């Protein structure tokens, strides 16, 4: 089955610096890779996703890159701001989900942006 | 438009008690999900429903049951709560069972003593 590993578990940066979070997955047939942001006391919110037919996708200060050969994808946040502080989760679906929309989540990265 | 609402926001429960966590959506999404979130373990799927009238088991279904009588509601029941069910519970939806994107509710923090 699909296994998703996420690194690092915690990340501390200065405001204005860039932050990169990386996830690796095991199922080579996976074709959809979302990233979620979870602020304290709230549910995860989808911030960006990428499908296997593209290598990179950008949305303002955030971008996701995908390397299907190496089976990893990364979240890049540029010009970080204190409001970027949150827990970030990656996810990937296995090829055989058993008949439902299955997502396997990474364990999460706690990002702290210091002013 | 509220999106996904969950109730209660938090609850402290004695072991052995029965508890139902409520989830309601107004997006008319066909598929709904229940996850639990534990520190260091990320999000794990408990049960899912592809459409009203159908349900299925996720990764960690033991001790939980669900029903889907209509499109909007997807309650999660703990028949006899145990301390290991202390967790934060999230309800999620997706437009269809084959749509990858999932949208999450605000969560219910449950403590079982």
mmCIF file with all atom_site columns, C-alpha atoms in Angstrom, chain A residues 31-32 34 36 38 41-46 49 51 87 89 93 98-108 110, chain B residues 33 35 37 39-43 45 48 50 57-59 90 94 96-107:
data_model
loop_
_atom_site.group_PDB
_atom_site.id
_atom_site.type_symbol
_atom_site.label_atom_id
_atom_site.label_alt_id
_atom_site.label_comp_id
_atom_site.label_asym_id
_atom_site.label_entity_id
_atom_site.label_seq_id
_atom_site.pdbx_PDB_ins_code
_atom_site.Cartn_x
_atom_site.Cartn_y
_atom_site.Cartn_z
_atom_site.occupancy
_atom_site.B_iso_or_equiv
_atom_site.pdbx_formal_charge
_atom_site.auth_seq_id
_atom_site.auth_comp_id
_atom_site.auth_asym_id
_atom_site.auth_atom_id
_atom_site.pdbx_PDB_model_num
ATOM 1  C CA . UNK A 1 31  ? -1.225  10.784 -9.568  1.00 0.00 ? 31  UNK A CA 1
ATOM 2  C CA . UNK A 1 32  ? -2.486  13.512 -7.230  1.00 0.00 ? 32  UNK A CA 1
ATOM 3  C CA . UNK A 1 34  ? -2.232  17.897 -2.314  1.00 0.00 ? 34  UNK A CA 1
ATOM 4  C CA . UNK A 1 36  ? -2.874  21.145 3.429   1.00 0.00 ? 36  UNK A CA 1
ATOM 5  C CA . UNK A 1 38  ? -3.618  23.507 9.474   1.00 0.00 ? 38  UNK A CA 1
ATOM 6  C CA . UNK A 1 41  ? -7.491  24.873 16.478  1.00 0.00 ? 41  UNK A CA 1
ATOM 7  C CA . UNK A 1 42  ? -8.721  24.587 12.893  1.00 0.00 ? 42  UNK A CA 1
ATOM 8  C CA . UNK A 1 43  ? -9.203  21.898 10.297  1.00 0.00 ? 43  UNK A CA 1
ATOM 9  C CA . UNK A 1 44  ? -6.724  21.305 7.443   1.00 0.00 ? 44  UNK A CA 1
ATOM 10 C CA . UNK A 1 45  ? -7.232  23.622 4.488   1.00 0.00 ? 45  UNK A CA 1
ATOM 11 C CA . UNK A 1 46  ? -6.112  22.749 0.964   1.00 0.00 ? 46  UNK A CA 1
ATOM 12 C CA . UNK A 1 49  ? -2.196  20.528 -5.278  1.00 0.00 ? 49  UNK A CA 1
ATOM 13 C CA . UNK A 1 51  ? -1.253  16.242 -10.665 1.00 0.00 ? 51  UNK A CA 1
ATOM 14 C CA . UNK A 1 87  ? 1.292   22.610 10.464  1.00 0.00 ? 87  UNK A CA 1
ATOM 15 C CA . UNK A 1 89  ? 0.472   18.051 5.603   1.00 0.00 ? 89  UNK A CA 1
ATOM 16 C CA . UNK A 1 93  ? -3.689  8.487  -3.075  1.00 0.00 ? 93  UNK A CA 1
ATOM 17 C CA . UNK A 1 98  ? -10.754 -0.093 -2.356  1.00 0.00 ? 98  UNK A CA 1
ATOM 18 C CA . UNK A 1 99  ? -13.523 1.883  -4.003  1.00 0.00 ? 99  UNK A CA 1
ATOM 19 C CA . UNK A 1 100 ? -13.284 5.242  -2.307  1.00 0.00 ? 100 UNK A CA 1
ATOM 20 C CA . UNK A 1 101 ? -11.347 8.486  -2.495  1.00 0.00 ? 101 UNK A CA 1
ATOM 21 C CA . UNK A 1 102 ? -8.446  7.433  -0.334  1.00 0.00 ? 102 UNK A CA 1
ATOM 22 C CA . UNK A 1 103 ? -5.676  9.805  0.728   1.00 0.00 ? 103 UNK A CA 1
ATOM 23 C CA . UNK A 1 104 ? -2.639  8.776  2.751   1.00 0.00 ? 104 UNK A CA 1
ATOM 24 C CA . UNK A 1 105 ? -1.301  11.701 4.772   1.00 0.00 ? 105 UNK A CA 1
ATOM 25 C CA . UNK A 1 106 ? 2.202   12.493 5.899   1.00 0.00 ? 106 UNK A CA 1
ATOM 26 C CA . UNK A 1 107 ? 2.781   13.023 9.621   1.00 0.00 ? 107 UNK A CA 1
ATOM 27 C CA . UNK A 1 108 ? 2.970   16.816 9.242   1.00 0.00 ? 108 UNK A CA 1
ATOM 28 C CA . UNK A 1 110 ? 5.239   22.319 12.084  1.00 0.00 ? 110 UNK A CA 1
ATOM 29 C CA . UNK B 2 33  ? -15.208 11.038 5.555   1.00 0.00 ? 33  UNK B CA 1
ATOM 30 C CA . UNK B 2 35  ? -10.643 11.141 10.274  1.00 0.00 ? 35  UNK B CA 1
ATOM 31 C CA . UNK B 2 37  ? -5.791  13.163 14.203  1.00 0.00 ? 37  UNK B CA 1
ATOM 32 C CA . UNK B 2 39  ? 0.100   13.722 17.472  1.00 0.00 ? 39  UNK B CA 1
ATOM 33 C CA . UNK B 2 40  ? 2.822   12.281 15.265  1.00 0.00 ? 40  UNK B CA 1
ATOM 34 C CA . UNK B 2 41  ? 0.406   10.076 13.331  1.00 0.00 ? 41  UNK B CA 1
ATOM 35 C CA . UNK B 2 42  ? -1.185  12.600 11.015  1.00 0.00 ? 42  UNK B CA 1
ATOM 36 C CA . UNK B 2 43  ? -4.709  11.969 9.800   1.00 0.00 ? 43  UNK B CA 1
ATOM 37 C CA . UNK B 2 45  ? -9.421  7.543  8.052   1.00 0.00 ? 45  UNK B CA 1
ATOM 38 C CA . UNK B 2 48  ? -16.236 6.962  4.663   1.00 0.00 ? 48  UNK B CA 1
ATOM 39 C CA . UNK B 2 50  ? -19.338 7.571  -1.167  1.00 0.00 ? 50  UNK B CA 1
ATOM 40 C CA . UNK B 2 57  ? -14.526 1.164  6.661   1.00 0.00 ? 57  UNK B CA 1
ATOM 41 C CA . UNK B 2 58  ? -11.275 3.111  6.572   1.00 0.00 ? 58  UNK B CA 1
ATOM 42 C CA . UNK B 2 59  ? -7.953  2.386  8.229   1.00 0.00 ? 59  UNK B CA 1
ATOM 43 C CA . UNK B 2 90  ? -12.346 15.796 11.512  1.00 0.00 ? 90  UNK B CA 1
ATOM 44 C CA . UNK B 2 94  ? -15.369 15.680 -1.624  1.00 0.00 ? 94  UNK B CA 1
ATOM 45 C CA . UNK B 2 96  ? -17.662 12.720 -5.639  1.00 0.00 ? 96  UNK B CA 1
ATOM 46 C CA . UNK B 2 97  ? -15.998 9.505  -4.536  1.00 0.00 ? 97  UNK B CA 1
ATOM 47 C CA . UNK B 2 98  ? -13.615 9.783  -7.461  1.00 0.00 ? 98  UNK B CA 1
ATOM 48 C CA . UNK B 2 99  ? -12.699 13.424 -6.837  1.00 0.00 ? 99  UNK B CA 1
ATOM 49 C CA . UNK B 2 100 ? -9.319  13.661 -5.182  1.00 0.00 ? 100 UNK B CA 1
ATOM 50 C CA . UNK B 2 101 ? -9.750  16.957 -3.348  1.00 0.00 ? 101 UNK B CA 1
ATOM 51 C CA . UNK B 2 102 ? -11.091 16.748 0.179   1.00 0.00 ? 102 UNK B CA 1
ATOM 52 C CA . UNK B 2 103 ? -12.386 19.641 2.283   1.00 0.00 ? 103 UNK B CA 1
ATOM 53 C CA . UNK B 2 104 ? -12.215 19.517 6.058   1.00 0.00 ? 104 UNK B CA 1
ATOM 54 C CA . UNK B 2 105 ? -14.451 20.722 8.861   1.00 0.00 ? 105 UNK B CA 1
ATOM 55 C CA . UNK B 2 106 ? -13.199 22.554 11.976  1.00 0.00 ? 106 UNK B CA 1
ATOM 56 C CA . UNK B 2 107 ? -12.908 19.416 14.106  1.00 0.00 ? 107 UNK B CA 1
#
